[in-house]
Amino acid sequence: PTIHLKDYRPPEFLIDRVELRFELDAEVTRVEALLQMRRNPAATRGDGDLHLDGEQLELEHVAIDGRPLPPAEYRVESEALILHHVPDRFRLETRVRIHPMLNTALEGLYQSGTLLCTQCEAQGFRRITYFLDRPDVMACYTTTLVADKGRYPVLLANGNPAGTEDLGDGRHLARWEDPFPKPSYLFALVAGDLHEVADRFTTASGRDVALRLYVEPENHDKCDHAMRSLKKAMRWDEERYGREYDLDVYLIVAVGHFNMGAMENKGLNVFNAKYVLARPDTATDQDFLGIEGVIAHEYFHNWTGNRITCRDWFQLSLKEGFTVYRDQEFSADMGSRDVKRIADVRTLRARQFPEDAGPLAHPVRPESYIEINNFYTATVYEKGAELVRMQVLLLGPEVFRRATDLYFTRHDGAAVTIEDFVRCMEEASGRDLTQFMRWYSQAGTPELTVTDDWDAADGVYTLTFRQQTAPSANHPSLGPLHIPVAIGLLDGAGRDLPLRIAEDTAEPPSGTRVLELRREEATYRFVGLRARPVPSLLRGFSAPVRVRYDYSDDDLMFLMAHDSDGFNRWDAAQTLAQRLLLRLVAEPEAAVPEGFVAAFRRALTDHEADPALRAEVLKLPSEAHLGEQMAIVDVDGIHRAREGLKQAILAALRDEFRAAYEDHRDAGPYELTPAAIGRRALKNLALGYLMQDGDAEAVDLCTAQFEAGTNMTDVIAALGLLVDAGGAPAERALDTFYRRWSGDPLVLDKWFAVQAASKRPDALARVEALLGHEAFTLRNPNRLRSLVGVFCNLNPVRFHAADGAGYRFLGDRVLELDPLNPQMASRLLQALARWRCYDPDRQARMRAQLERILDAVELSKDVYEVASKTLGEK
Ligand code: ARG
Ligand code: ZN
């Protein structure tokens, strides 16, 4: 059954108070719920029945105002408890049994290792107790946890601690009170034998907050970075948004089994251990940055998500888009802004653009869904963040801050919609954002075609923009969007020119000017110019669009060298490389132009420039990204062209790469500064090129780095390159690594991942063999992603092997996984979403797997929705 946004109705009942009591046990947990309920005055009256959500619950007891209900007064269905003719105000009491150990879906209450923990977003709370499991029902909760003292010495829930008791029979009890009304998806509890790392934070207004990180005891020495990140995030939110923390404690628990990254439960975040645990020898620079970003993301949710939440799940981007925008800006402030922006746009183009161009395309605010878990997507998260970013650009930072102040005061404690957010932007700025709102309902990536003209006689340069968003079967075009386009014009020396528009009287900005496109076509005339400028378009990636402008190679090299916008310097290099690579796919014999090599040489040897940015510039566009630019993806041609170009670059720049490698090695202790991260990135990029032709000297260098490396960034970079090169050095290194790290699950994930990503022709055979490895299990999402996910998503040339073996492998895994963990199965299946972009033979083989999956009996809603939509649409 499809759920539609247009069918939204306010809840018929409200819940004012919730008292929960858990008798925790891995096999059988009992949950008693006391709900103070009343009819919602704002709702229309239904049939008089009360429908409570509930799944996989065994009802033991149900009473209203203390009176046990006779069977005639209620009905239990597979996904509901229906109470007939309830009063307008009453106290509902239920008791159910649940089975955490059998919960492989990792939604609701489940076991991870020896811990018990919960995941309730989006609709997991209904697997814990009967409830109105929807975000617009907000209540204050108290939670009592009872458990065996030996196995579960630590008992945590939302809010502030409110006492413990020893029950004398080997069990103990802990009570928690959350004074803030919250929707059920923010409920959490954790029980287990956990090591505690404690710290403190004093908020701007002087509230003393106890910060605590809980990890499995063996991870006690991997918590410093997460704790530091949390304190930085708390300070940043005070300074940038005026937002303070509001409880006496802030708790974070790291668990080994988690479907996603982390969860912002009020006062008690539950995290995938991957986003908490780090030591220089176990985690890479990217892992460290990921932790900082996710810790901040979940913390920021306390205001954007928890204090102010979503009215319904169609509004998911209200909290996710805004919170991603906030964490992106936080990371930009903590590290290097240009590097962060490049990384974020890379992700957007690699994940969101394809999603928006395929059968699973949906607007940032979807209009319908079968399974909401399928909508935690790059579109809702990352494109949603871009929509907030555009509004910041339109309003300017000061006005945006006033708008968010208004949003936080006006809607505190409420469940609201995206309109409510945008209305605050409008009121604070006095601007009309009606047209801008289309961005939230329009699926697909807009295309911006730019043409220009130079009038030498009058010194007038004309830019014309045409926007178009291709309609798809389920998503018509809603008309032109309001697009902020930041541009600059460069003179012959590479300097920014003043951007004086003909009919404008005000003093023109000299660097960047933001044009606001509102019509399908718009023309701007820039006057007072002496020579034809080179345009720098969409600076900082000011809108999530594709730009088409016919740059010459020389223009691109010029921008690469001179653009004052760091993002666009990088983007020019990407466009240049992409263009050359696509030419090499079409004509494998074509020569690599001198100018291209020279531009790369300049970038590599430009000692003035930030090494991190140099590394970004020299990284060729991925095979997947190149495939996205072709009407029919030439899997093998792309691989050959890209490997060939790397080879050609190496042949021309071998000495420069050697020098870059040597110059950017660091002796001394590991540092996590942007500068040190940048040096490692450039050094390892250089090593990657040097390893391109399997040169024995390079293999020695790589082996030496692998053996002597004291940080995981260097060790795993070397291991990955050795594995790609193959042979005895690779096998030896894999063996060494396994023996060293087999006891550390997060590091072991990397061992699986480098093999799954291998360029070797036998990659699939290896991956299949690894399925049988004693350390492999489908039941741990991180392990699953590191082997199966990496192979299917990050190894295109092997996954898309012409014989269809990769597709069969994926089909097998999806069918095996679906009964265990539908969310993970459905994620995995999305690797086939772009099946129509391949040649007829591959299409047929992918379609066969999709059909095979759809034919399976007892498919989850998650997989059914993805498989049917993937097959069903042009
Ligand atoms: N709200 C969490 C976050 O973005 C993610 C929850 C994911 N839940 C899900 N059912 N997919 O921080
Ligand atoms: Zn989030």
Short mmCIF file of N, CA, C and O and ligand atoms in Angstrom, two decimals, residues 264 297-298 301 319-320 323-324 381, ligand 2:
data_model
loop_
_atom_site.label_atom_id
_atom_site.label_comp_id
_atom_site.label_asym_id
_atom_site.label_seq_id
_atom_site.Cartn_x
_atom_site.Cartn_y
_atom_site.Cartn_z
N GLU A 264 19.98 10.14 16.42
CA GLU A 264 19.98 11.30 17.32
C GLU A 264 19.01 11.20 18.49
O GLU A 264 18.61 12.25 19.02
N HIS A 297 26.68 16.02 13.42
CA HIS A 297 25.35 15.87 12.81
C HIS A 297 24.31 15.46 13.86
O HIS A 297 23.26 16.08 13.99
N GLU A 298 24.62 14.41 14.60
CA GLU A 298 23.64 13.92 15.59
C GLU A 298 23.45 14.95 16.69
O GLU A 298 22.34 15.15 17.18
N HIS A 301 21.13 17.68 15.54
CA HIS A 301 19.73 17.25 15.50
C HIS A 301 18.98 17.64 16.78
O HIS A 301 17.77 17.72 16.77
N LYS A 319 14.44 18.05 8.70
CA LYS A 319 15.49 17.85 9.70
C LYS A 319 16.80 17.36 9.07
O LYS A 319 17.87 17.78 9.49
N GLU A 320 16.72 16.50 8.05
CA GLU A 320 17.97 15.92 7.52
C GLU A 320 18.71 16.89 6.61
O GLU A 320 19.93 17.04 6.72
N THR A 323 20.14 19.61 8.81
CA THR A 323 21.21 19.12 9.69
C THR A 323 22.46 18.75 8.89
O THR A 323 23.58 19.00 9.33
N VAL A 324 22.29 18.21 7.71
CA VAL A 324 23.47 17.95 6.87
C VAL A 324 24.14 19.27 6.50
O VAL A 324 25.37 19.41 6.59
N TYR A 381 18.80 13.83 1.91
CA TYR A 381 19.89 14.34 2.74
C TYR A 381 20.73 15.38 2.01
O TYR A 381 20.78 16.54 2.40
ZN ZN B 2 20.34 13.03 10.41
#
